[in-house]
mmCIF file of C-alpha atoms in Angstrom:
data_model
loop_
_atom_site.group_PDB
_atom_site.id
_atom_site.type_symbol
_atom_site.label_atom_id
_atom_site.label_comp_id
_atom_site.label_asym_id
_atom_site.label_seq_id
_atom_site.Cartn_x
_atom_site.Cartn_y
_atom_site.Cartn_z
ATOM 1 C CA UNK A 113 0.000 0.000 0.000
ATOM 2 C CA UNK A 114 1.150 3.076 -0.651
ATOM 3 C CA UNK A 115 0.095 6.373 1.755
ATOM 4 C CA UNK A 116 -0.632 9.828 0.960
ATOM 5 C CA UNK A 117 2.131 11.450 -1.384
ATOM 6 C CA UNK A 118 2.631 8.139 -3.180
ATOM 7 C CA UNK A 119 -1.011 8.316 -5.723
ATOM 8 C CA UNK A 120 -1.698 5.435 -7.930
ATOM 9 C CA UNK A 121 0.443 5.420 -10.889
ATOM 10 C CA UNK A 122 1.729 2.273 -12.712
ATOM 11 C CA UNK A 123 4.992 1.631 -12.766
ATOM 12 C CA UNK A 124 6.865 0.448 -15.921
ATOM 13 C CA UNK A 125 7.379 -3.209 -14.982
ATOM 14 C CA UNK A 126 3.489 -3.565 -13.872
ATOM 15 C CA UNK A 127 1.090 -5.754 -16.174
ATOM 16 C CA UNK A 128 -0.527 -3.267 -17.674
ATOM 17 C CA UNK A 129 1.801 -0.356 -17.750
ATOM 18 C CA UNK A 130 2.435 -0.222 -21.402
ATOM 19 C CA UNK A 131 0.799 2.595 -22.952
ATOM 20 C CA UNK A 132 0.007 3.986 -19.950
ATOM 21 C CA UNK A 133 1.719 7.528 -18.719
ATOM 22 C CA UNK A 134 2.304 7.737 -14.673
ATOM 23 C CA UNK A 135 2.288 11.169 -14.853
ATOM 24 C CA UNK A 136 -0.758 13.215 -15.044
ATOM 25 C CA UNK A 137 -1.810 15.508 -18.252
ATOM 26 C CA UNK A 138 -1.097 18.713 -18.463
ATOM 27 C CA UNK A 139 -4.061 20.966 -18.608
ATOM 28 C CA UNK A 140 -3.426 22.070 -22.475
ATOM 29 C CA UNK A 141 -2.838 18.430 -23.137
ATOM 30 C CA UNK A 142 -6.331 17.772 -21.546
ATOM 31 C CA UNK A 143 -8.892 18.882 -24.351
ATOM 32 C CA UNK A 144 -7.142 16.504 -26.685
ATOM 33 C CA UNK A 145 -7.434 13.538 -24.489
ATOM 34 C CA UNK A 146 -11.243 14.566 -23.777
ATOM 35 C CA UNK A 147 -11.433 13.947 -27.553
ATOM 36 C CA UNK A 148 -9.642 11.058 -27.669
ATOM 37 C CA UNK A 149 -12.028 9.299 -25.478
ATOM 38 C CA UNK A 150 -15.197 10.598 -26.182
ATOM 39 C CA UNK A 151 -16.965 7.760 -28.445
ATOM 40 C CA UNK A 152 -17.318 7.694 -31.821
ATOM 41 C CA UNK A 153 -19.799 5.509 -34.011
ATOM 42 C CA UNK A 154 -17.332 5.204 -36.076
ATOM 43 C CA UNK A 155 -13.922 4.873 -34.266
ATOM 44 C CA UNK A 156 -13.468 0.815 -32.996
ATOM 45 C CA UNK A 157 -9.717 1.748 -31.091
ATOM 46 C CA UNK A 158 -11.200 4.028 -28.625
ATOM 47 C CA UNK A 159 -8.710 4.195 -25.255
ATOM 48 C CA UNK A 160 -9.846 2.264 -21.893
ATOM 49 C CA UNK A 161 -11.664 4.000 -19.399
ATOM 50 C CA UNK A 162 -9.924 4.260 -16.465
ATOM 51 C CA UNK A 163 -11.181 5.777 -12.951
ATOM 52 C CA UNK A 164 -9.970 5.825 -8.832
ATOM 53 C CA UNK A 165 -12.176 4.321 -6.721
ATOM 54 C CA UNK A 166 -12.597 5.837 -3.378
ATOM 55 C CA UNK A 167 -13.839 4.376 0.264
ATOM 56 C CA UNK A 168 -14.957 5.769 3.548
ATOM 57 C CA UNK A 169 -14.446 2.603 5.640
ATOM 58 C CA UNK A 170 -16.391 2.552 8.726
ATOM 59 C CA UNK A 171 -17.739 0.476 11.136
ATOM 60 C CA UNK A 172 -21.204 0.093 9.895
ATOM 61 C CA UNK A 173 -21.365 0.972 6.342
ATOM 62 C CA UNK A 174 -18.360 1.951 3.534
ATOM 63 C CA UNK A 175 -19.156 4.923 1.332
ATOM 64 C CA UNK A 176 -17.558 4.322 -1.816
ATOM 65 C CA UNK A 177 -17.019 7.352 -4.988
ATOM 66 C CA UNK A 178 -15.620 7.605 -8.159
ATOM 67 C CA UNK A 179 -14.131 9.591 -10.562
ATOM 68 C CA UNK A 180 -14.478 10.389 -13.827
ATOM 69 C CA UNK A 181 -12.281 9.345 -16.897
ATOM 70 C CA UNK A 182 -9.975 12.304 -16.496
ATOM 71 C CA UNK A 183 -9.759 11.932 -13.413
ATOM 72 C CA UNK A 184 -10.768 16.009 -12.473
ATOM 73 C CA UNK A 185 -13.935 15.077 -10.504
ATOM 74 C CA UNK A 186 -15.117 12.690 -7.827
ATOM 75 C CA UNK A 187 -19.261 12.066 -7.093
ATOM 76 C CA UNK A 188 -20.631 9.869 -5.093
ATOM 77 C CA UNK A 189 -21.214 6.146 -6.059
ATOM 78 C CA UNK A 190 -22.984 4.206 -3.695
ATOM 79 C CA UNK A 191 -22.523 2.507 0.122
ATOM 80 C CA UNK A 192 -22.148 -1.011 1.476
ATOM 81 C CA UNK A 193 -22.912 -2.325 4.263
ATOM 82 C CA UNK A 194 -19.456 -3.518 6.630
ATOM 83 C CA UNK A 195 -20.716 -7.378 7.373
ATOM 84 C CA UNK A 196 -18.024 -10.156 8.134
ATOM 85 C CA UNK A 197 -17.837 -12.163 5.242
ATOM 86 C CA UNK A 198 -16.163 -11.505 1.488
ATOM 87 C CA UNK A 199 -19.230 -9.582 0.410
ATOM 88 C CA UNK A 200 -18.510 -5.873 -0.182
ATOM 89 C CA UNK A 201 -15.004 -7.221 -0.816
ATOM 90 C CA UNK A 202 -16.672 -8.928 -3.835
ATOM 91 C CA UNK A 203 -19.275 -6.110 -4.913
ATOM 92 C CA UNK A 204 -15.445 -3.962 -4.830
ATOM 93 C CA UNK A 205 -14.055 -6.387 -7.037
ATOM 94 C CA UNK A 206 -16.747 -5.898 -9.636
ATOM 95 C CA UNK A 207 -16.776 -2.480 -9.737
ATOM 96 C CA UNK A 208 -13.492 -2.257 -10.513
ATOM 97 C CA UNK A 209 -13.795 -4.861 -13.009
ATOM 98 C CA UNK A 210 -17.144 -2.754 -13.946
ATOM 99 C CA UNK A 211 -15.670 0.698 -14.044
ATOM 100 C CA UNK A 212 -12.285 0.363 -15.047
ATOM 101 C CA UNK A 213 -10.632 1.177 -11.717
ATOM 102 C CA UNK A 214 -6.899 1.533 -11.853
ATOM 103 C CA UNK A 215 -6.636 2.643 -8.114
ATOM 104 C CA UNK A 216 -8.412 2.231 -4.862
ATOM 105 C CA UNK A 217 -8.075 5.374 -2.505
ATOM 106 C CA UNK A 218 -9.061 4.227 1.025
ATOM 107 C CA UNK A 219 -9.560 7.021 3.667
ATOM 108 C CA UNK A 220 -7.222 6.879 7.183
ATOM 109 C CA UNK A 221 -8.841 8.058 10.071
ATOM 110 C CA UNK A 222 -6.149 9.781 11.439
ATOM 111 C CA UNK A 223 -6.645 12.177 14.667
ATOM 112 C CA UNK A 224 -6.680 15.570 14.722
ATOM 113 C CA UNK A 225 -3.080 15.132 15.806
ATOM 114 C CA UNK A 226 -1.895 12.910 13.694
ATOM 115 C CA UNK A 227 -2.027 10.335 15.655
ATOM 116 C CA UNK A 228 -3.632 6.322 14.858
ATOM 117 C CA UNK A 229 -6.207 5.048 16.850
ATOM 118 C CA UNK A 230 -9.087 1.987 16.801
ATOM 119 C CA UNK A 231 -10.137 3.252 13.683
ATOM 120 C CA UNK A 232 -7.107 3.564 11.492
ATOM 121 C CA UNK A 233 -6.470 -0.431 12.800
ATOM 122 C CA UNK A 234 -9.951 -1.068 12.199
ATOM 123 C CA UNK A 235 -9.135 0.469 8.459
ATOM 124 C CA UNK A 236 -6.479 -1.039 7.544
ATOM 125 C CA UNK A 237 -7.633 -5.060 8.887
ATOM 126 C CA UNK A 238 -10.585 -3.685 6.289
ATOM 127 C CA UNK A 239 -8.000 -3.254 3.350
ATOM 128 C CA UNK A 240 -6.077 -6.121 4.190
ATOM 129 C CA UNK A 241 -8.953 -8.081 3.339
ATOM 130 C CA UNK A 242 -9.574 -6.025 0.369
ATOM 131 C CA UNK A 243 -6.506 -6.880 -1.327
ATOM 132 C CA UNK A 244 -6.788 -10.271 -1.656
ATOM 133 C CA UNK A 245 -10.234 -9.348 -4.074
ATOM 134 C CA UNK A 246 -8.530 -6.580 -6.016
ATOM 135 C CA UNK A 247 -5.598 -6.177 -8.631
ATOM 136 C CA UNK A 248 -5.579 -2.543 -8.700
ATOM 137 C CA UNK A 249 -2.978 -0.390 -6.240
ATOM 138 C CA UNK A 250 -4.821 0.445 -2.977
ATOM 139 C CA UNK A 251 -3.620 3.959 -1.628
ATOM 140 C CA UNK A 252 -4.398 5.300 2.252
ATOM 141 C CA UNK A 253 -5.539 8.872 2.140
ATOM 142 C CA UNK A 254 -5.735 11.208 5.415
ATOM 143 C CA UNK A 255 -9.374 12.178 5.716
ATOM 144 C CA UNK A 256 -9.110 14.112 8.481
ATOM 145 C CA UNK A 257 -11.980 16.788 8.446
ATOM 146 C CA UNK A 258 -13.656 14.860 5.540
ATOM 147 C CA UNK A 259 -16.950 13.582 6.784
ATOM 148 C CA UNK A 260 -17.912 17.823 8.247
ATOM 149 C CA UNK A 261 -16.804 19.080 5.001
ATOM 150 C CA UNK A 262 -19.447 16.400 3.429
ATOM 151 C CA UNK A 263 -21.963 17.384 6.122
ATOM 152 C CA UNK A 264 -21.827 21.135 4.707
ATOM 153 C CA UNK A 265 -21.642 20.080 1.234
ATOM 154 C CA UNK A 266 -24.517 18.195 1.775
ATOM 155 C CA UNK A 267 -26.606 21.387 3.152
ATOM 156 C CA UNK A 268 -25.109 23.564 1.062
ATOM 157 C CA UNK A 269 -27.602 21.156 -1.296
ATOM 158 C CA UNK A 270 -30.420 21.247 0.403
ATOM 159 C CA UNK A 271 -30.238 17.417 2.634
ATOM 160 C CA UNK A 272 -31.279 18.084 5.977
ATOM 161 C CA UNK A 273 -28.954 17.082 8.432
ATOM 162 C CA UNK A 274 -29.669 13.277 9.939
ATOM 163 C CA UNK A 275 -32.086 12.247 7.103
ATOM 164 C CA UNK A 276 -29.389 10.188 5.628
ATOM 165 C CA UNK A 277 -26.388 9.324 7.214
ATOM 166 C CA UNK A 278 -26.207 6.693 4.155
ATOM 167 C CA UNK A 279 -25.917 9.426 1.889
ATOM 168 C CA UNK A 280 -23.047 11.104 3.888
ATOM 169 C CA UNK A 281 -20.840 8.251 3.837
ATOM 170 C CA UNK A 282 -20.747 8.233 -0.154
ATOM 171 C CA UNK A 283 -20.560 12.404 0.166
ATOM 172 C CA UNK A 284 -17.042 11.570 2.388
ATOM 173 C CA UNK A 285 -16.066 9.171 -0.124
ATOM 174 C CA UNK A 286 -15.965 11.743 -2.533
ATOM 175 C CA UNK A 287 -14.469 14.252 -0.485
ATOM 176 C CA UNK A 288 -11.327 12.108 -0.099
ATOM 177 C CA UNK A 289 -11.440 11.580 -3.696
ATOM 178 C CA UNK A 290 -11.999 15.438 -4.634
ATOM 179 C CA UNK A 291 -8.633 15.988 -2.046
ATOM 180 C CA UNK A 292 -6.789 13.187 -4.061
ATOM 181 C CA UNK A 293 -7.641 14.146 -7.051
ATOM 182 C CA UNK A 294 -6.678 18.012 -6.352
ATOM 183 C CA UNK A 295 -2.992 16.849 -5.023
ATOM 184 C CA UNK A 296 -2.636 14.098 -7.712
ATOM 185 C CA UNK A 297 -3.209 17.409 -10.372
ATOM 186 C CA UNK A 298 -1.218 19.822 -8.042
ATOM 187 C CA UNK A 299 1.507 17.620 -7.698
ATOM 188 C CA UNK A 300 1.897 17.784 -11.623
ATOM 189 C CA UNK A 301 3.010 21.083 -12.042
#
């Protein structure tokens, strides 16, 4: 696993690095790309899609988000209940398989101080698990402040607070992404 700096590129001498760039576009390069994998009726080599998966693992449910192809902007996808058993391990696997996931970001609840508590172990047992389902790097992501910043997204929308705490775990999801996405394209320049 790799943690927060690291991102999810593919190095040279992984199965399925040829053709594929580690490093991401720059933004003049970007409209090109957009082009190159918008479909065509009549264009049969159209590129892969390829998209980061991201989860808010907690104790009761996992709220999972995704990117787009460009990888600019997360939404939220869906949430899964945290059973024992291979289940959401196995409804992971396909959406990777569905969605063309190339990277798994998984949120670390890290303290306000840094430090690692129940949760982060609780997290990372959770991952463990998870990588014996998926083929796809798994990245840790600090998501400190992420679930209040989805709370105020989510008003800023109109959801009243407590109606749906389902809905907030796939809003957190994405705010982890958003963050990793915004580095991932910071980093780049």
């Amino acid at each position: 696993w790799a943690n927060r700096r690291a991102g999810c590129g593919v190095a040279a001498d992984q199965p399925g690095a040829e053709g594929r760039s580690t490093r991401p576009l720059e933004p003049r390069r970007l409209a090109a790309v957009a082009r190159a994998h918008r479909p065509a009726r009549h264009r049969t080599d159209i590129a892969a899609v390829s998209r980061v998966l991201a989860l808010d693992v907690g104790d009761v449910r996992i709220g999972l988000a995704i990117s787009d192809e460009l990888e600019i902007l997360a939404r939220p996808l869906e949430v899964l209940k945290r059973v024992p058993g291979p289940a959401s391990f196995r409804r992971i696997a396909a959406i990777v398989a569905q969605e063309g996931i190339h990277c798994i970001v998984v949120g670390l609840p890290v303290r306000e101080d840094g430090a690692h508590g129940k949760q982060v172990a609780s997290t990372e047992a959770y991952v463990r698990g998870l990588a014996s389902h998926v083929d796809v790097p798994i990245v840790f992501w600090d998501e400190r402040n992420t679930t209040g910043e989805a709370r105020a997204l989510l008003r800023v929308g109109g959801h009243q607070e407590g109606r749906s705490a389902v809905g907030l775990d796939a809003a957190a999801a994405a705010v982890i992404l958003q963050d990793y996405l915004n580095d991932q394209r910071e980093g780049s320049r």
